mmCIF file of C-alpha atoms in Angstrom:
data_model
loop_
_atom_site.group_PDB
_atom_site.id
_atom_site.type_symbol
_atom_site.label_atom_id
_atom_site.label_comp_id
_atom_site.label_asym_id
_atom_site.label_seq_id
_atom_site.Cartn_x
_atom_site.Cartn_y
_atom_site.Cartn_z
ATOM 1 C CA MET A 47 -16.401 -25.584 -19.815
ATOM 2 C CA ALA A 48 -12.764 -24.562 -19.601
ATOM 3 C CA ILE A 49 -9.950 -22.530 -21.071
ATOM 4 C CA THR A 50 -7.668 -24.472 -23.415
ATOM 5 C CA LEU A 51 -4.345 -23.889 -25.149
ATOM 6 C CA THR A 52 -3.257 -25.270 -28.470
ATOM 7 C CA GLU A 53 0.069 -27.095 -28.628
ATOM 8 C CA ALA A 54 1.593 -24.046 -30.354
ATOM 9 C CA ALA A 55 0.479 -21.717 -27.553
ATOM 10 C CA ALA A 56 1.716 -24.119 -24.878
ATOM 11 C CA ARG A 57 5.131 -24.415 -26.589
ATOM 12 C CA HIS A 58 5.452 -20.626 -26.796
ATOM 13 C CA VAL A 59 4.521 -20.117 -23.129
ATOM 14 C CA SER A 60 6.844 -22.932 -21.997
ATOM 15 C CA ARG A 61 9.783 -21.492 -23.960
ATOM 16 C CA TYR A 62 9.163 -18.014 -22.573
ATOM 17 C CA LEU A 63 8.907 -19.247 -18.980
ATOM 18 C CA ALA A 64 12.136 -21.235 -19.438
ATOM 19 C CA ARG A 65 13.932 -18.102 -20.709
ATOM 20 C CA ARG A 66 12.595 -16.116 -17.736
ATOM 21 C CA GLY A 67 13.922 -18.782 -15.401
ATOM 22 C CA GLN A 68 10.709 -18.746 -13.352
ATOM 23 C CA GLY A 69 6.964 -18.667 -13.688
ATOM 24 C CA LEU A 70 3.866 -20.659 -12.899
ATOM 25 C CA GLY A 71 2.015 -20.019 -16.165
ATOM 26 C CA VAL A 72 -0.134 -17.298 -17.737
ATOM 27 C CA ARG A 73 -3.097 -15.332 -16.414
ATOM 28 C CA LEU A 74 -5.874 -14.676 -18.916
ATOM 29 C CA GLY A 75 -8.574 -12.139 -18.176
ATOM 30 C CA VAL A 76 -10.601 -9.279 -19.574
ATOM 31 C CA LYS A 77 -10.631 -5.562 -18.916
ATOM 32 C CA THR A 78 -12.974 -2.773 -19.943
ATOM 33 C CA SER A 79 -11.422 -1.124 -22.990
ATOM 34 C CA GLY A 80 -11.712 -0.163 -26.639
ATOM 35 C CA CYS A 81 -14.599 0.460 -29.012
ATOM 36 C CA SER A 82 -16.460 -2.767 -28.296
ATOM 37 C CA GLY A 83 -16.193 -2.736 -24.517
ATOM 38 C CA LEU A 84 -13.817 -5.544 -23.488
ATOM 39 C CA ALA A 85 -10.207 -6.434 -24.232
ATOM 40 C CA TYR A 86 -8.189 -9.527 -23.412
ATOM 41 C CA LYS A 87 -5.301 -9.244 -20.992
ATOM 42 C CA LEU A 88 -2.583 -11.834 -20.812
ATOM 43 C CA GLU A 89 0.367 -11.831 -18.430
ATOM 44 C CA TYR A 90 2.954 -14.259 -17.169
ATOM 45 C CA VAL A 91 2.579 -15.068 -13.467
ATOM 46 C CA ASP A 92 4.895 -16.389 -10.796
ATOM 47 C CA GLU A 93 2.252 -17.304 -8.231
ATOM 48 C CA ALA A 94 -1.484 -17.887 -8.111
ATOM 49 C CA ALA A 95 -3.922 -15.644 -6.267
ATOM 50 C CA PRO A 96 -6.238 -17.460 -3.832
ATOM 51 C CA GLU A 97 -9.301 -16.819 -6.025
ATOM 52 C CA ASP A 98 -7.690 -17.939 -9.317
ATOM 53 C CA LEU A 99 -9.217 -20.798 -11.271
ATOM 54 C CA VAL A 100 -6.477 -22.973 -12.762
ATOM 55 C CA PHE A 101 -6.693 -24.889 -16.038
ATOM 56 C CA GLU A 102 -3.810 -26.938 -17.403
ATOM 57 C CA ASN A 103 -3.179 -27.935 -21.011
ATOM 58 C CA HIS A 104 -0.055 -29.513 -22.527
ATOM 59 C CA GLY A 105 1.779 -28.948 -19.230
ATOM 60 C CA VAL A 106 1.025 -25.196 -19.057
ATOM 61 C CA LYS A 107 -1.173 -23.601 -16.402
ATOM 62 C CA VAL A 108 -3.693 -20.902 -17.313
ATOM 63 C CA LEU A 109 -4.991 -18.879 -14.381
ATOM 64 C CA ILE A 110 -8.323 -17.063 -14.602
ATOM 65 C CA ASP A 111 -9.929 -14.671 -12.167
ATOM 66 C CA PRO A 112 -13.555 -15.742 -11.529
ATOM 67 C CA LYS A 113 -15.006 -12.419 -12.787
ATOM 68 C CA SER A 114 -13.419 -12.888 -16.217
ATOM 69 C CA LEU A 115 -14.538 -16.496 -16.650
ATOM 70 C CA ALA A 116 -18.093 -15.521 -17.625
ATOM 71 C CA TYR A 117 -16.705 -13.674 -20.686
ATOM 72 C CA ILE A 118 -14.038 -16.161 -21.741
ATOM 73 C CA ASP A 119 -15.352 -19.585 -20.735
ATOM 74 C CA GLY A 120 -14.680 -22.004 -23.583
ATOM 75 C CA THR A 121 -11.904 -19.881 -25.091
ATOM 76 C CA GLU A 122 -9.021 -21.543 -26.883
ATOM 77 C CA LEU A 123 -5.710 -19.679 -26.748
ATOM 78 C CA ASP A 124 -3.600 -20.206 -29.862
ATOM 79 C CA PHE A 125 -0.213 -18.849 -30.951
ATOM 80 C CA VAL A 126 0.019 -18.067 -34.659
ATOM 81 C CA ARG A 127 2.597 -16.784 -37.108
ATOM 82 C CA GLU A 128 1.362 -14.934 -40.183
ATOM 83 C CA GLY A 129 4.154 -13.608 -42.353
ATOM 84 C CA LEU A 130 6.406 -11.482 -40.157
ATOM 85 C CA ASN A 131 3.797 -11.183 -37.413
ATOM 86 C CA GLU A 132 3.235 -13.564 -34.552
ATOM 87 C CA GLY A 133 1.072 -13.500 -31.469
ATOM 88 C CA PHE A 134 -1.683 -15.029 -29.430
ATOM 89 C CA ARG A 135 -5.120 -15.523 -30.951
ATOM 90 C CA PHE A 136 -8.202 -15.864 -28.779
ATOM 91 C CA ASN A 137 -10.859 -18.198 -30.171
ATOM 92 C CA ASN A 138 -13.766 -17.239 -27.909
ATOM 93 C CA PRO A 139 -17.189 -18.814 -28.577
ATOM 94 C CA ASN A 140 -18.837 -16.058 -26.474
ATOM 95 C CA GLU A 141 -17.541 -13.258 -28.690
ATOM 96 C CA ARG A 142 -20.401 -11.627 -30.616
ATOM 97 C CA ASP A 143 -18.604 -8.687 -32.165
ATOM 98 C CA ARG A 144 -15.080 -7.363 -32.548
ATOM 99 C CA CYS A 145 -14.011 -3.807 -33.274
ATOM 100 C CA GLY A 146 -12.380 -2.992 -36.607
ATOM 101 C CA CYS A 147 -8.919 -2.632 -35.104
ATOM 102 C CA GLY A 148 -9.213 -6.060 -33.457
ATOM 103 C CA GLU A 149 -8.251 -4.801 -30.010
ATOM 104 C CA SER A 150 -11.610 -5.191 -28.273
ATOM 105 C CA PHE A 151 -14.690 -7.397 -28.358
ATOM 106 C CA ARG A 152 -18.251 -7.701 -27.123
ATOM 107 C CA VAL A 153 -20.127 -10.717 -25.739
#
């Protein structure tokens, strides 16, 4: 499978990287955290690590460390606006449960 971005997410990342004036793409991973055990981490990156897996959608690169791929394989990264709030949404087919606050998940 792979990691994909919606057009909205790709536009948001591209605009942000253009404002920064540099950047290769975004790194998506997981960390141990929260009530349910795992939390997503997302950061802008300027260079790839040797072990990174690279996926590209709509001209934007998404870098994944191999350890995280087992938890997020097949995930679609979306960027949504709901009222005054906006942010990334992770549509992960491996997710079995999410904590009430929405900050962590379990596979």
